[in-house]
mmCIF file of C-alpha atoms in Angstrom:
data_model
loop_
_atom_site.group_PDB
_atom_site.id
_atom_site.type_symbol
_atom_site.label_atom_id
_atom_site.label_comp_id
_atom_site.label_asym_id
_atom_site.label_seq_id
_atom_site.Cartn_x
_atom_site.Cartn_y
_atom_site.Cartn_z
ATOM 1 C CA GLN A 9 4.681 18.212 13.038
ATOM 2 C CA ALA A 10 7.373 18.385 10.343
ATOM 3 C CA VAL A 11 7.819 22.143 10.884
ATOM 4 C CA ALA A 12 7.509 22.209 14.686
ATOM 5 C CA GLN A 13 9.601 19.063 15.138
ATOM 6 C CA GLN A 14 7.541 17.929 18.133
ATOM 7 C CA ASN A 15 4.155 16.353 18.766
ATOM 8 C CA ASP A 16 3.022 18.120 21.939
ATOM 9 C CA TRP A 17 -0.119 19.141 20.102
ATOM 10 C CA LEU A 18 -1.406 15.564 20.660
ATOM 11 C CA ALA A 19 -2.140 16.535 24.255
ATOM 12 C CA ALA A 20 -4.933 18.796 23.071
ATOM 13 C CA LEU A 21 -6.596 15.756 21.510
ATOM 14 C CA GLY A 22 -6.382 13.862 24.754
ATOM 15 C CA ARG A 23 -4.052 11.241 23.281
ATOM 16 C CA PRO A 24 -1.427 9.817 25.630
ATOM 17 C CA TRP A 25 -0.016 7.693 22.758
ATOM 18 C CA PRO A 26 2.154 8.032 20.814
ATOM 19 C CA PRO A 27 4.512 9.483 23.444
ATOM 20 C CA ARG A 28 5.873 12.982 23.115
ATOM 21 C CA VAL A 29 8.986 12.941 20.960
ATOM 22 C CA ARG A 30 11.638 15.474 19.995
ATOM 23 C CA PRO A 31 14.715 14.973 17.816
ATOM 24 C CA ALA A 32 17.053 15.201 20.804
ATOM 25 C CA LEU A 33 15.437 12.123 22.351
ATOM 26 C CA GLY A 34 16.474 9.922 19.406
ATOM 27 C CA GLY A 35 14.783 6.637 18.565
ATOM 28 C CA ALA A 36 13.130 5.251 15.427
ATOM 29 C CA PRO A 37 11.230 8.453 14.555
ATOM 30 C CA VAL A 38 14.479 10.475 14.398
ATOM 31 C CA LEU A 39 16.893 10.725 11.477
ATOM 32 C CA GLU A 40 20.531 11.844 11.494
ATOM 33 C CA ASN A 41 22.414 13.261 8.527
ATOM 34 C CA ALA A 42 26.149 13.000 7.841
ATOM 35 C CA ALA A 43 26.823 16.180 9.830
ATOM 36 C CA GLY A 44 25.064 14.780 12.891
ATOM 37 C CA ALA A 45 21.989 16.995 12.606
ATOM 38 C CA LEU A 46 18.719 15.420 13.757
ATOM 39 C CA TRP A 47 15.302 15.576 12.169
ATOM 40 C CA MET A 48 12.049 13.965 13.360
ATOM 41 C CA ARG A 49 9.967 11.941 10.898
ATOM 42 C CA VAL A 50 6.245 12.652 10.824
ATOM 43 C CA TYR A 51 3.628 10.179 11.953
ATOM 44 C CA GLY A 52 0.618 12.264 13.054
ATOM 45 C CA THR A 53 -1.643 10.450 15.511
ATOM 46 C CA LEU A 54 -0.286 6.996 14.573
ATOM 47 C CA PRO A 55 2.288 5.086 16.623
ATOM 48 C CA HIS A 56 5.088 5.092 14.073
ATOM 49 C CA PRO A 57 6.086 6.896 10.805
ATOM 50 C CA ASN A 58 6.074 3.572 8.889
ATOM 51 C CA VAL A 59 2.404 3.044 9.859
ATOM 52 C CA LEU A 60 1.510 6.473 8.539
ATOM 53 C CA ALA A 61 3.308 5.672 5.293
ATOM 54 C CA GLY A 62 1.332 2.452 4.860
ATOM 55 C CA VAL A 63 -1.943 4.282 5.425
ATOM 56 C CA LEU A 64 -0.837 6.962 2.911
ATOM 57 C CA LEU A 65 -0.332 4.286 0.228
ATOM 58 C CA VAL A 66 -3.974 3.206 0.555
ATOM 59 C CA LEU A 67 -5.088 6.850 0.610
ATOM 60 C CA ALA A 68 -3.035 7.641 -2.519
ATOM 61 C CA ALA A 69 -4.666 4.724 -4.402
ATOM 62 C CA SER A 70 -8.173 5.867 -3.470
ATOM 63 C CA VAL A 71 -7.438 9.512 -4.334
ATOM 64 C CA SER A 72 -5.902 8.422 -7.660
ATOM 65 C CA GLU A 73 -9.074 6.470 -8.547
ATOM 66 C CA ARG A 74 -11.229 9.523 -7.819
ATOM 67 C CA PHE A 75 -9.185 11.840 -10.050
ATOM 68 C CA LEU A 76 -8.893 9.323 -12.879
ATOM 69 C CA ALA A 77 -12.642 8.703 -12.769
ATOM 70 C CA THR A 78 -13.832 12.306 -12.399
ATOM 71 C CA GLY A 79 -10.956 14.521 -13.576
ATOM 72 C CA ARG A 80 -11.682 17.014 -10.772
ATOM 73 C CA ARG A 81 -8.618 19.043 -9.863
ATOM 74 C CA ARG A 82 -9.236 18.991 -6.117
ATOM 75 C CA TRP A 83 -8.120 15.361 -6.129
ATOM 76 C CA LEU A 84 -4.790 16.463 -7.524
ATOM 77 C CA THR A 85 -4.271 18.681 -4.492
ATOM 78 C CA LEU A 86 -4.890 15.715 -2.186
ATOM 79 C CA ALA A 87 -2.545 13.614 -4.267
ATOM 80 C CA ALA A 88 0.249 16.210 -3.925
ATOM 81 C CA LEU A 89 -0.326 16.326 -0.161
ATOM 82 C CA ALA A 90 -0.217 12.527 0.040
ATOM 83 C CA GLY A 91 3.061 12.517 -1.871
ATOM 84 C CA ALA A 92 4.604 15.124 0.428
ATOM 85 C CA ALA A 93 3.486 13.288 3.551
ATOM 86 C CA LEU A 94 4.806 10.007 2.210
ATOM 87 C CA LEU A 95 8.216 11.627 1.738
ATOM 88 C CA LEU A 96 8.137 13.170 5.210
ATOM 89 C CA ALA A 97 7.367 9.801 6.816
ATOM 90 C CA PHE A 98 10.751 8.563 5.493
ATOM 91 C CA SER A 99 9.665 4.947 5.209
ATOM 92 C CA ARG A 100 11.928 3.206 2.711
ATOM 93 C CA GLY A 101 9.606 0.206 2.405
ATOM 94 C CA ALA A 102 6.705 2.493 1.578
ATOM 95 C CA TRP A 103 8.851 4.320 -1.005
ATOM 96 C CA VAL A 104 9.609 1.001 -2.707
ATOM 97 C CA ALA A 105 5.949 0.099 -2.659
ATOM 98 C CA ALA A 106 4.895 3.510 -4.034
ATOM 99 C CA GLY A 107 7.392 3.180 -6.925
ATOM 100 C CA LEU A 108 6.076 -0.261 -7.790
ATOM 101 C CA MET A 109 2.452 0.914 -7.583
ATOM 102 C CA ALA A 110 3.227 3.825 -9.952
ATOM 103 C CA ALA A 111 5.045 1.550 -12.436
ATOM 104 C CA LEU A 112 2.255 -1.036 -12.478
ATOM 105 C CA GLY A 113 -0.388 1.718 -12.794
ATOM 106 C CA LEU A 114 1.455 3.155 -15.802
ATOM 107 C CA LEU A 115 1.809 -0.247 -17.397
ATOM 108 C CA TRP A 116 -1.844 -1.180 -16.855
ATOM 109 C CA THR A 117 -3.074 2.163 -18.216
ATOM 110 C CA TRP A 118 -0.818 2.040 -21.270
ATOM 111 C CA ARG A 119 -1.824 -1.549 -22.078
ATOM 112 C CA TYR A 120 -5.516 -1.670 -21.223
ATOM 113 C CA ARG A 121 -6.883 1.866 -20.553
ATOM 114 C CA PRO A 122 -5.024 4.303 -22.872
ATOM 115 C CA ALA A 123 -7.935 6.797 -22.681
ATOM 116 C CA VAL A 124 -7.020 7.447 -19.020
ATOM 117 C CA ALA A 125 -3.349 8.182 -19.829
ATOM 118 C CA PRO A 126 -3.633 12.033 -19.967
ATOM 119 C CA ARG A 127 -5.198 12.148 -16.508
ATOM 120 C CA LEU A 128 -2.651 9.669 -15.185
ATOM 121 C CA ARG A 129 0.204 11.919 -16.370
ATOM 122 C CA LEU A 130 -1.337 14.852 -14.511
ATOM 123 C CA LEU A 131 -1.737 12.705 -11.389
ATOM 124 C CA LEU A 132 1.878 11.586 -11.462
ATOM 125 C CA ARG A 133 3.013 15.193 -11.893
ATOM 126 C CA ALA A 134 1.036 16.246 -8.844
ATOM 127 C CA LEU A 135 2.507 13.413 -6.785
ATOM 128 C CA ALA A 136 6.001 14.272 -8.001
ATOM 129 C CA LEU A 137 5.470 17.959 -7.158
ATOM 130 C CA GLY A 138 4.437 17.083 -3.607
ATOM 131 C CA VAL A 139 7.413 14.805 -3.140
ATOM 132 C CA SER A 140 9.858 17.353 -4.597
ATOM 133 C CA VAL A 141 8.644 20.255 -2.455
ATOM 134 C CA ALA A 142 8.956 18.144 0.684
ATOM 135 C CA ALA A 143 12.338 16.650 -0.327
ATOM 136 C CA LEU A 144 14.285 19.802 -1.250
ATOM 137 C CA PRO A 145 14.889 21.088 2.306
ATOM 138 C CA LEU A 146 15.701 17.586 3.573
ATOM 139 C CA LEU A 147 18.211 16.361 0.978
ATOM 140 C CA PRO A 148 21.006 15.625 3.517
ATOM 141 C CA TRP A 149 18.707 13.368 5.539
ATOM 142 C CA LEU A 150 17.220 11.896 2.372
ATOM 143 C CA PHE A 151 20.691 10.911 1.163
ATOM 144 C CA THR A 152 21.651 9.137 4.340
ATOM 145 C CA ARG A 153 18.232 7.454 4.555
ATOM 146 C CA VAL A 154 18.420 6.082 1.028
ATOM 147 C CA THR A 155 22.056 4.991 1.005
ATOM 148 C CA ALA A 156 22.479 4.105 4.738
ATOM 149 C CA SER A 157 26.210 4.078 3.878
ATOM 150 C CA ASP A 158 27.583 6.691 6.272
ATOM 151 C CA THR A 159 29.509 4.789 8.887
ATOM 152 C CA ALA A 160 29.065 7.697 11.334
ATOM 153 C CA ASN A 161 25.305 7.397 11.128
ATOM 154 C CA ASP A 162 24.386 5.143 14.025
ATOM 155 C CA VAL A 163 20.636 5.549 13.401
ATOM 156 C CA GLU A 164 20.644 3.908 9.972
ATOM 157 C CA VAL A 165 23.230 1.233 10.949
ATOM 158 C CA ARG A 166 21.154 0.274 13.984
ATOM 159 C CA SER A 167 17.947 0.133 11.921
ATOM 160 C CA VAL A 168 19.422 -2.360 9.468
ATOM 161 C CA TYR A 169 21.128 -4.391 12.197
ATOM 162 C CA GLU A 170 17.959 -4.774 14.242
ATOM 163 C CA ARG A 171 16.045 -6.066 11.218
ATOM 164 C CA VAL A 172 18.768 -8.640 10.490
ATOM 165 C CA THR A 173 18.892 -9.908 14.084
ATOM 166 C CA LEU A 174 15.060 -10.063 14.336
ATOM 167 C CA THR A 175 14.968 -12.107 11.120
ATOM 168 C CA ALA A 176 17.430 -14.601 12.609
ATOM 169 C CA ASP A 177 15.406 -14.722 15.811
ATOM 170 C CA SER A 178 12.216 -15.429 13.939
ATOM 171 C CA LEU A 179 13.815 -18.394 12.149
ATOM 172 C CA ALA A 180 14.940 -19.760 15.545
ATOM 173 C CA LEU A 181 11.423 -19.441 16.925
ATOM 174 C CA ILE A 182 9.929 -21.173 13.899
ATOM 175 C CA TRP A 183 12.442 -23.992 14.303
ATOM 176 C CA ALA A 184 11.550 -24.325 18.028
ATOM 177 C CA HIS A 185 7.759 -24.124 17.514
ATOM 178 C CA PRO A 186 7.020 -25.324 13.952
ATOM 179 C CA LEU A 187 3.469 -26.637 14.450
ATOM 180 C CA VAL A 188 1.541 -24.075 16.442
ATOM 181 C CA GLY A 189 4.003 -21.210 16.797
ATOM 182 C CA VAL A 190 4.503 -19.096 19.878
ATOM 183 C CA GLY A 191 0.975 -17.603 19.827
ATOM 184 C CA ALA A 192 -0.561 -14.624 18.058
ATOM 185 C CA GLY A 193 0.841 -11.390 19.338
ATOM 186 C CA TYR A 194 3.479 -13.158 21.461
ATOM 187 C CA PHE A 195 6.564 -12.854 19.253
ATOM 188 C CA ALA A 196 8.302 -10.102 21.266
ATOM 189 C CA VAL A 197 7.651 -11.836 24.611
ATOM 190 C CA ALA A 198 8.829 -15.263 23.346
ATOM 191 C CA ASN A 199 11.869 -13.743 21.726
ATOM 192 C CA THR A 200 12.848 -11.816 24.877
ATOM 193 C CA ALA A 201 12.480 -15.025 26.910
ATOM 194 C CA LEU A 202 15.222 -16.553 24.784
ATOM 195 C CA GLY A 203 17.695 -13.987 26.115
ATOM 196 C CA THR A 204 18.300 -12.365 22.747
ATOM 197 C CA ASN A 205 19.805 -8.893 22.392
ATOM 198 C CA SER A 206 17.233 -7.879 19.776
ATOM 199 C CA PRO A 207 14.694 -5.153 20.558
ATOM 200 C CA ALA A 208 11.411 -6.271 22.099
ATOM 201 C CA GLU A 209 9.326 -5.996 18.951
ATOM 202 C CA PRO A 210 8.066 -8.282 16.141
ATOM 203 C CA VAL A 211 10.186 -9.274 13.168
ATOM 204 C CA HIS A 212 9.814 -6.849 10.276
ATOM 205 C CA ASN A 213 8.397 -9.343 7.797
ATOM 206 C CA LEU A 214 4.750 -10.438 7.654
ATOM 207 C CA LEU A 215 5.366 -13.981 6.453
ATOM 208 C CA LEU A 216 8.020 -14.692 9.092
ATOM 209 C CA LEU A 217 5.965 -13.106 11.841
ATOM 210 C CA ILE A 218 2.764 -15.012 10.964
ATOM 211 C CA THR A 219 4.696 -18.289 10.728
ATOM 212 C CA ALA A 220 6.497 -17.717 14.007
ATOM 213 C CA GLU A 221 3.270 -16.880 15.863
ATOM 214 C CA THR A 222 0.852 -19.360 14.218
ATOM 215 C CA GLY A 223 3.101 -22.170 12.981
ATOM 216 C CA LEU A 224 3.826 -23.520 9.498
ATOM 217 C CA GLY A 225 0.113 -23.971 8.839
ATOM 218 C CA GLY A 226 -0.522 -20.267 9.430
ATOM 219 C CA GLY A 227 2.438 -19.335 7.222
ATOM 220 C CA ALA A 228 1.109 -21.609 4.468
ATOM 221 C CA ALA A 229 -2.332 -19.981 4.757
ATOM 222 C CA ALA A 230 -0.777 -16.519 4.427
ATOM 223 C CA LEU A 231 1.187 -17.637 1.369
ATOM 224 C CA ALA A 232 -1.991 -19.075 -0.153
ATOM 225 C CA LEU A 233 -3.839 -15.783 0.392
ATOM 226 C CA VAL A 234 -1.004 -13.821 -1.299
ATOM 227 C CA GLY A 235 -1.018 -16.314 -4.179
ATOM 228 C CA ALA A 236 -4.783 -16.022 -4.597
ATOM 229 C CA ILE A 237 -4.532 -12.226 -4.660
ATOM 230 C CA GLY A 238 -1.748 -12.326 -7.246
ATOM 231 C CA TRP A 239 -3.634 -14.839 -9.411
ATOM 232 C CA ARG A 240 -6.846 -12.779 -9.365
ATOM 233 C CA LEU A 241 -4.917 -9.605 -10.196
ATOM 234 C CA TRP A 242 -3.391 -11.330 -13.194
ATOM 235 C CA GLN A 243 -6.612 -12.946 -14.338
ATOM 236 C CA ARG A 244 -8.589 -9.711 -14.250
ATOM 237 C CA ARG A 245 -5.935 -7.384 -15.648
ATOM 238 C CA ARG A 246 -7.830 -6.948 -18.941
ATOM 239 C CA ARG A 247 -11.365 -6.683 -17.541
ATOM 240 C CA ALA A 248 -10.721 -4.813 -14.319
ATOM 241 C CA SER A 249 -12.608 -1.562 -13.865
ATOM 242 C CA LEU A 250 -10.714 1.539 -12.843
ATOM 243 C CA VAL A 251 -11.815 1.315 -9.235
ATOM 244 C CA GLU A 252 -10.864 -2.401 -9.074
ATOM 245 C CA ALA A 253 -7.457 -1.666 -10.549
ATOM 246 C CA MET A 254 -6.724 1.122 -8.044
ATOM 247 C CA TRP A 255 -7.736 -0.980 -5.032
ATOM 248 C CA GLY A 256 -5.640 -3.789 -6.479
ATOM 249 C CA LEU A 257 -2.643 -1.407 -6.546
ATOM 250 C CA ALA A 258 -3.356 -0.495 -2.925
ATOM 251 C CA LEU A 259 -3.162 -4.198 -2.053
ATOM 252 C CA VAL A 260 0.155 -4.454 -3.919
ATOM 253 C CA GLY A 261 1.433 -1.577 -1.784
ATOM 254 C CA VAL A 262 0.270 -3.317 1.380
ATOM 255 C CA LEU A 263 1.963 -6.611 0.450
ATOM 256 C CA VAL A 264 5.213 -4.922 -0.521
ATOM 257 C CA THR A 265 5.414 -2.972 2.763
ATOM 258 C CA GLY A 266 4.695 -6.242 4.543
ATOM 259 C CA LEU A 267 8.079 -7.517 3.366
ATOM 260 C CA PHE A 268 9.768 -4.787 5.445
ATOM 261 C CA ASP A 269 7.455 -4.266 8.433
ATOM 262 C CA HIS A 270 4.983 -5.950 10.791
ATOM 263 C CA TYR A 271 2.177 -3.478 11.507
ATOM 264 C CA TRP A 272 -0.332 -4.997 9.031
ATOM 265 C CA TRP A 273 -0.424 -7.997 11.385
ATOM 266 C CA SER A 274 0.674 -6.701 14.782
ATOM 267 C CA LEU A 275 -1.596 -3.607 15.030
ATOM 268 C CA ALA A 276 -5.396 -3.969 15.111
ATOM 269 C CA PRO A 277 -6.154 -0.727 13.157
ATOM 270 C CA SER A 278 -3.773 -1.763 10.426
ATOM 271 C CA ARG A 279 -5.322 -5.206 10.192
ATOM 272 C CA MET A 280 -8.729 -3.553 9.882
ATOM 273 C CA LEU A 281 -7.435 -1.315 7.044
ATOM 274 C CA LEU A 282 -5.897 -4.338 5.299
ATOM 275 C CA VAL A 283 -9.149 -6.317 5.430
ATOM 276 C CA THR A 284 -11.170 -3.272 4.358
ATOM 277 C CA THR A 285 -8.873 -2.709 1.344
ATOM 278 C CA LEU A 286 -9.145 -6.383 0.427
ATOM 279 C CA GLY A 287 -12.948 -6.218 0.698
ATOM 280 C CA LEU A 288 -13.180 -3.057 -1.441
ATOM 281 C CA TRP A 289 -11.017 -4.687 -4.125
ATOM 282 C CA VAL A 290 -13.045 -7.908 -4.202
ATOM 283 C CA GLY A 291 -16.322 -5.966 -4.123
ATOM 284 C CA ALA A 292 -15.258 -3.786 -7.069
ATOM 285 C CA GLY A 293 -14.366 -6.931 -9.035
ATOM 286 C CA GLU A 294 -17.721 -8.584 -8.215
ATOM 287 C CA ARG A 295 -19.637 -5.536 -9.375
ATOM 288 C CA ALA A 296 -17.646 -5.459 -12.618
ATOM 289 C CA SER A 297 -18.338 -9.184 -13.139
ATOM 290 C CA SER A 298 -22.068 -8.690 -12.530
ATOM 291 C CA LEU A 299 -22.124 -5.926 -15.134
ATOM 292 C CA GLU A 300 -20.292 -8.175 -17.602
ATOM 293 C CA VAL A 301 -22.936 -10.912 -17.094
ATOM 294 C CA ALA A 302 -25.755 -8.414 -17.540
ATOM 295 C CA LEU A 303 -24.281 -7.055 -20.756
ATOM 296 C CA GLY A 304 -23.493 -10.570 -21.986
ATOM 297 C CA ARG A 305 -27.203 -11.404 -22.185
ATOM 298 C CA GLU A 306 -27.527 -8.953 -25.058
ATOM 299 C CA VAL A 307 -24.636 -10.426 -27.027
ATOM 300 C CA PRO A 308 -26.335 -13.345 -28.845
ATOM 301 C CA LEU A 309 -28.497 -11.074 -31.064
ATOM 302 C CA ASP A 310 -25.510 -8.920 -32.069
ATOM 303 C CA ALA A 311 -23.379 -12.000 -32.664
ATOM 304 C CA ARG A 312 -26.093 -13.509 -34.860
ATOM 305 C CA GLY A 313 -26.273 -10.302 -36.909
ATOM 306 C CA GLU A 314 -22.466 -10.286 -37.221
ATOM 307 C CA ALA A 315 -22.534 -13.838 -38.547
ATOM 308 C CA LEU A 316 -25.078 -12.813 -41.186
ATOM 309 C CA GLY A 317 -22.810 -10.249 -42.748
ATOM 310 C CA ARG A 318 -23.270 -7.532 -40.133
ATOM 311 C CA PHE A 319 -27.023 -7.591 -40.692
ATOM 312 C CA GLN A 320 -28.956 -6.218 -37.717
ATOM 313 C CA PRO A 321 -32.707 -6.974 -37.494
ATOM 314 C CA ASP A 322 -34.972 -3.966 -37.882
ATOM 315 C CA ALA A 323 -36.680 -3.239 -34.580
ATOM 316 C CA HIS A 324 -40.013 -2.315 -36.182
ATOM 317 C CA VAL A 325 -40.097 -5.565 -38.200
ATOM 318 C CA VAL A 326 -39.245 -7.651 -35.181
ATOM 319 C CA GLY A 327 -41.958 -5.942 -33.190
ATOM 320 C CA ALA A 328 -44.527 -6.525 -35.947
ATOM 321 C CA GLU A 329 -43.646 -10.214 -36.126
ATOM 322 C CA GLN A 330 -44.098 -10.517 -32.359
ATOM 323 C CA ARG A 331 -47.589 -8.891 -32.541
ATOM 324 C CA VAL A 332 -48.602 -11.328 -35.240
#
């Protein structure tokens, strides 16, 4: 898709959606550099490049866990491809989330799992290689996408303006319907009914969207869930297994992208992926906790021997005493 700059190949899969797009048609999937040249962002079979970027964050976390656990080089290839695809999706929110995930992963490894550090360095090099190879031919578009400062670039100016106006509209809807909201999945319809000039789509912020659609109680519940996730991540930072830590980083990526987009709430497949990621993270933590409990049952004997000057009972003597 990145090379051909069209998605007509979706017709062979029998998929009427997403619609067929080319750079000349413009719209959200299309970028414009300072010279006015157009380039289409990739999004595969998904409805928007930002959605693909969010899925890639979860994929990158799972691939990272597999390489760090096994050391098999084929996972590095997948990591490099994930990094390249993440760059080609041109989702700024996902880029911020990926940077935070990488920083937290480095910090956690350095502090609590230094034995994994050599593999982590290889992993980050593979990701950086994929990103660099994809970025080099697209530097003019990358510059305008990151800075959004070119006054001639209507695409980036419109993108920022629409997010600002939708944020203001969401606050107006919350003020008008504070108790029960406008109804789940009804933000765009309710906002259009107000006669606003904003596009007919949800606000690009999960907390504002959930609050506008479900009321202050729903927004409070969403905040409580985020707080519980953050508290558990902090509480288990020392004891977390590798798989638990990687799924935790995937959740961090999901929550960060939720500050800049709406698809984790507004699209059913994205909601399913969010809940699945949450379940895998909690399940990994529960398995680690069960293992800790099982190993803890053997601690009293060792602790007693430690208290007696590192004396450990002889197994043959103990067995003889038990036979007597």
